[in-house]
Amino acid sequence: MKKTLLLPILMLSIAFLISCKKEDLNPKYPFTIIVKTYDDSVAVNNVAVEVFTPVQGNTVDKLGYTNQKGEVSFNYEYDAVLLVRATRGANPYTYMGCADIRLEPNERVYKTVYLEAYDPNIPGCVYSP
């Protein structure tokens, strides 16, 4: 009788221990922005990429420049949806592109931003899907 009860309890205990996942209490939120031209999808280097939170009175949280492959990578500390603005040229900008990005814990997220010619008479940003 003891053996018949001991075996199911032992199997349930092992299954419970194996199925438990350790929760990461301090996850990282890495992401990479890829900047390309809108007309021909060519990667663009040396483009300023600003990443910020969509909150009234926000400030730039991250700033970087694309490498030869048109990429720039960042890490963020929190689970968030961030806005991305890529610009080229002096003020006023000659090219600009925008997007938003949803971060995932401990998983690198990639987002492509497409640059388009910027008209300073039409303020705002073109958001790519």
PDB file of C-alpha atoms in Angstrom:
ATOM      1  CA  MET A   1       0.000   0.000   0.000  1.00  0.00           C
ATOM      2  CA  LYS A   2       2.808   2.409   0.863  1.00  0.00           C
ATOM      3  CA  LYS A   3       4.568   1.655  -2.415  1.00  0.00           C
ATOM      4  CA  THR A   4       1.466   2.417  -4.473  1.00  0.00           C
ATOM      5  CA  LEU A   5       1.037   5.833  -2.821  1.00  0.00           C
ATOM      6  CA  LEU A   6       4.716   6.662  -2.802  1.00  0.00           C
ATOM      7  CA  LEU A   7       5.180   6.233  -6.566  1.00  0.00           C
ATOM      8  CA  PRO A   8       2.444   8.716  -7.675  1.00  0.00           C
ATOM      9  CA  ILE A   9       3.548  11.271  -5.070  1.00  0.00           C
ATOM     10  CA  LEU A  10       7.168  10.956  -6.218  1.00  0.00           C
ATOM     11  CA  MET A  11       6.173  11.342  -9.884  1.00  0.00           C
ATOM     12  CA  LEU A  12       4.026  14.403  -9.127  1.00  0.00           C
ATOM     13  CA  SER A  13       6.868  15.989  -7.150  1.00  0.00           C
ATOM     14  CA  ILE A  14       9.348  15.461  -9.987  1.00  0.00           C
ATOM     15  CA  ALA A  15       6.877  16.817 -12.563  1.00  0.00           C
ATOM     16  CA  PHE A  16       6.279  19.895 -10.413  1.00  0.00           C
ATOM     17  CA  LEU A  17       9.988  20.602 -10.006  1.00  0.00           C
ATOM     18  CA  ILE A  18      10.697  20.202 -13.708  1.00  0.00           C
ATOM     19  CA  SER A  19       7.773  22.368 -14.838  1.00  0.00           C
ATOM     20  CA  CYS A  20       8.653  25.366 -12.636  1.00  0.00           C
ATOM     21  CA  LYS A  21      10.338  28.206 -14.452  1.00  0.00           C
ATOM     22  CA  LYS A  22      12.561  30.634 -12.613  1.00  0.00           C
ATOM     23  CA  GLU A  23      11.248  34.162 -13.036  1.00  0.00           C
ATOM     24  CA  ASP A  24      13.798  36.753 -14.104  1.00  0.00           C
ATOM     25  CA  LEU A  25      13.339  39.640 -11.688  1.00  0.00           C
ATOM     26  CA  ASN A  26      15.680  41.946 -13.588  1.00  0.00           C
ATOM     27  CA  PRO A  27      15.104  41.387 -17.317  1.00  0.00           C
ATOM     28  CA  LYS A  28      16.927  43.295 -20.030  1.00  0.00           C
ATOM     29  CA  TYR A  29      15.139  44.875 -22.983  1.00  0.00           C
ATOM     30  CA  PRO A  30      17.604  44.973 -25.916  1.00  0.00           C
ATOM     31  CA  PHE A  31      16.561  46.335 -29.301  1.00  0.00           C
ATOM     32  CA  THR A  32      18.097  47.258 -32.638  1.00  0.00           C
ATOM     33  CA  ILE A  33      16.935  49.981 -35.005  1.00  0.00           C
ATOM     34  CA  ILE A  34      17.651  49.534 -38.730  1.00  0.00           C
ATOM     35  CA  VAL A  35      17.467  52.678 -40.877  1.00  0.00           C
ATOM     36  CA  LYS A  36      16.770  52.420 -44.616  1.00  0.00           C
ATOM     37  CA  THR A  37      15.733  54.789 -47.370  1.00  0.00           C
ATOM     38  CA  TYR A  38      12.047  54.757 -48.214  1.00  0.00           C
ATOM     39  CA  ASP A  39      12.517  54.778 -51.997  1.00  0.00           C
ATOM     40  CA  ASP A  40      14.918  51.848 -52.431  1.00  0.00           C
ATOM     41  CA  SER A  41      15.369  50.236 -48.971  1.00  0.00           C
ATOM     42  CA  VAL A  42      19.116  50.856 -48.853  1.00  0.00           C
ATOM     43  CA  ALA A  43      20.639  50.814 -45.354  1.00  0.00           C
ATOM     44  CA  VAL A  44      21.922  54.248 -44.322  1.00  0.00           C
ATOM     45  CA  ASN A  45      24.907  54.877 -42.051  1.00  0.00           C
ATOM     46  CA  ASN A  46      25.634  57.841 -39.777  1.00  0.00           C
ATOM     47  CA  VAL A  47      21.967  58.635 -39.116  1.00  0.00           C
ATOM     48  CA  ALA A  48      21.007  60.064 -35.715  1.00  0.00           C
ATOM     49  CA  VAL A  49      18.494  57.802 -33.966  1.00  0.00           C
ATOM     50  CA  GLU A  50      16.564  59.136 -30.975  1.00  0.00           C
ATOM     51  CA  VAL A  51      14.483  56.826 -28.797  1.00  0.00           C
ATOM     52  CA  PHE A  52      12.050  58.315 -26.315  1.00  0.00           C
ATOM     53  CA  THR A  53       8.898  57.625 -24.350  1.00  0.00           C
ATOM     54  CA  PRO A  54       5.537  58.829 -25.681  1.00  0.00           C
ATOM     55  CA  VAL A  55       4.806  61.014 -22.650  1.00  0.00           C
ATOM     56  CA  GLN A  56       3.965  64.715 -22.566  1.00  0.00           C
ATOM     57  CA  GLY A  57       7.133  66.726 -21.883  1.00  0.00           C
ATOM     58  CA  ASN A  58       9.347  63.741 -22.665  1.00  0.00           C
ATOM     59  CA  THR A  59      13.064  63.931 -23.108  1.00  0.00           C
ATOM     60  CA  VAL A  60      15.321  61.870 -25.324  1.00  0.00           C
ATOM     61  CA  ASP A  61      16.057  58.652 -23.461  1.00  0.00           C
ATOM     62  CA  LYS A  62      18.597  57.256 -25.936  1.00  0.00           C
ATOM     63  CA  LEU A  63      20.621  58.718 -28.779  1.00  0.00           C
ATOM     64  CA  GLY A  64      22.900  56.855 -31.173  1.00  0.00           C
ATOM     65  CA  TYR A  65      24.171  56.788 -34.746  1.00  0.00           C
ATOM     66  CA  THR A  66      23.821  53.998 -37.265  1.00  0.00           C
ATOM     67  CA  ASN A  67      26.836  51.921 -38.298  1.00  0.00           C
ATOM     68  CA  GLN A  68      27.864  50.803 -41.825  1.00  0.00           C
ATOM     69  CA  LYS A  69      24.951  48.320 -41.883  1.00  0.00           C
ATOM     70  CA  GLY A  70      22.454  51.040 -40.970  1.00  0.00           C
ATOM     71  CA  GLU A  71      21.952  49.618 -37.477  1.00  0.00           C
ATOM     72  CA  VAL A  72      22.168  50.993 -33.954  1.00  0.00           C
ATOM     73  CA  SER A  73      21.492  48.952 -30.801  1.00  0.00           C
ATOM     74  CA  PHE A  74      20.220  50.018 -27.398  1.00  0.00           C
ATOM     75  CA  ASN A  75      19.198  48.502 -24.076  1.00  0.00           C
ATOM     76  CA  TYR A  76      16.281  49.745 -22.013  1.00  0.00           C
ATOM     77  CA  GLU A  77      15.511  49.063 -18.378  1.00  0.00           C
ATOM     78  CA  TYR A  78      11.724  48.635 -18.515  1.00  0.00           C
ATOM     79  CA  ASP A  79       8.942  46.979 -20.450  1.00  0.00           C
ATOM     80  CA  ALA A  80       7.756  49.761 -22.751  1.00  0.00           C
ATOM     81  CA  VAL A  81       6.519  51.013 -26.081  1.00  0.00           C
ATOM     82  CA  LEU A  82       9.005  53.606 -27.328  1.00  0.00           C
ATOM     83  CA  LEU A  83       9.002  56.081 -30.180  1.00  0.00           C
ATOM     84  CA  VAL A  84      11.926  56.135 -32.591  1.00  0.00           C
ATOM     85  CA  ARG A  85      12.959  59.089 -34.745  1.00  0.00           C
ATOM     86  CA  ALA A  86      15.782  58.846 -37.294  1.00  0.00           C
ATOM     87  CA  THR A  87      17.104  62.090 -38.767  1.00  0.00           C
ATOM     88  CA  ARG A  88      19.780  63.133 -41.200  1.00  0.00           C
ATOM     89  CA  GLY A  89      21.052  66.625 -41.924  1.00  0.00           C
ATOM     90  CA  ALA A  90      21.410  69.800 -39.905  1.00  0.00           C
ATOM     91  CA  ASN A  91      18.515  71.719 -38.454  1.00  0.00           C
ATOM     92  CA  PRO A  92      16.222  71.744 -40.398  1.00  0.00           C
ATOM     93  CA  TYR A  93      16.594  68.055 -41.145  1.00  0.00           C
ATOM     94  CA  THR A  94      16.821  66.900 -44.742  1.00  0.00           C
ATOM     95  CA  TYR A  95      15.526  63.371 -44.044  1.00  0.00           C
ATOM     96  CA  MET A  96      13.375  61.974 -41.261  1.00  0.00           C
ATOM     97  CA  GLY A  97      11.580  58.758 -40.393  1.00  0.00           C
ATOM     98  CA  CYS A  98       9.694  57.559 -37.336  1.00  0.00           C
ATOM     99  CA  ALA A  99       8.308  54.352 -35.863  1.00  0.00           C
ATOM    100  CA  ASP A 100       7.289  52.857 -32.571  1.00  0.00           C
ATOM    101  CA  ILE A 101       8.709  49.719 -31.002  1.00  0.00           C
ATOM    102  CA  ARG A 102       7.327  47.312 -28.389  1.00  0.00           C
ATOM    103  CA  LEU A 103      10.081  45.839 -26.224  1.00  0.00           C
ATOM    104  CA  GLU A 104      10.186  42.215 -25.049  1.00  0.00           C
ATOM    105  CA  PRO A 105      12.004  40.964 -21.934  1.00  0.00           C
ATOM    106  CA  ASN A 106      15.351  39.257 -22.617  1.00  0.00           C
ATOM    107  CA  GLU A 107      14.673  39.184 -26.359  1.00  0.00           C
ATOM    108  CA  ARG A 108      16.277  41.479 -28.939  1.00  0.00           C
ATOM    109  CA  VAL A 109      13.593  43.290 -30.928  1.00  0.00           C
ATOM    110  CA  TYR A 110      14.353  44.651 -34.411  1.00  0.00           C
ATOM    111  CA  LYS A 111      12.562  47.614 -35.992  1.00  0.00           C
ATOM    112  CA  THR A 112      13.142  49.194 -39.394  1.00  0.00           C
ATOM    113  CA  VAL A 113      12.697  52.939 -39.822  1.00  0.00           C
ATOM    114  CA  TYR A 114      12.406  54.356 -43.337  1.00  0.00           C
ATOM    115  CA  LEU A 115      13.845  57.803 -44.103  1.00  0.00           C
ATOM    116  CA  GLU A 116      11.903  60.168 -46.337  1.00  0.00           C
ATOM    117  CA  ALA A 117      12.681  63.686 -47.519  1.00  0.00           C
ATOM    118  CA  TYR A 118      11.689  66.103 -44.767  1.00  0.00           C
ATOM    119  CA  ASP A 119       9.798  69.304 -45.527  1.00  0.00           C
ATOM    120  CA  PRO A 120      10.206  71.826 -42.679  1.00  0.00           C
ATOM    121  CA  ASN A 121       6.988  73.557 -43.800  1.00  0.00           C
ATOM    122  CA  ILE A 122       5.048  70.400 -42.869  1.00  0.00           C
ATOM    123  CA  PRO A 123       5.953  69.676 -39.259  1.00  0.00           C
ATOM    124  CA  GLY A 124       5.734  66.186 -37.900  1.00  0.00           C
ATOM    125  CA  CYS A 125       7.032  62.811 -38.689  1.00  0.00           C
ATOM    126  CA  VAL A 126       6.179  60.059 -41.108  1.00  0.00           C
ATOM    127  CA  TYR A 127       5.500  56.850 -39.209  1.00  0.00           C
ATOM    128  CA  SER A 128       6.244  53.570 -40.911  1.00  0.00           C
ATOM    129  CA  PRO A 129       4.100  50.513 -40.093  1.00  0.00           C
TER     130      PRO A 129
END
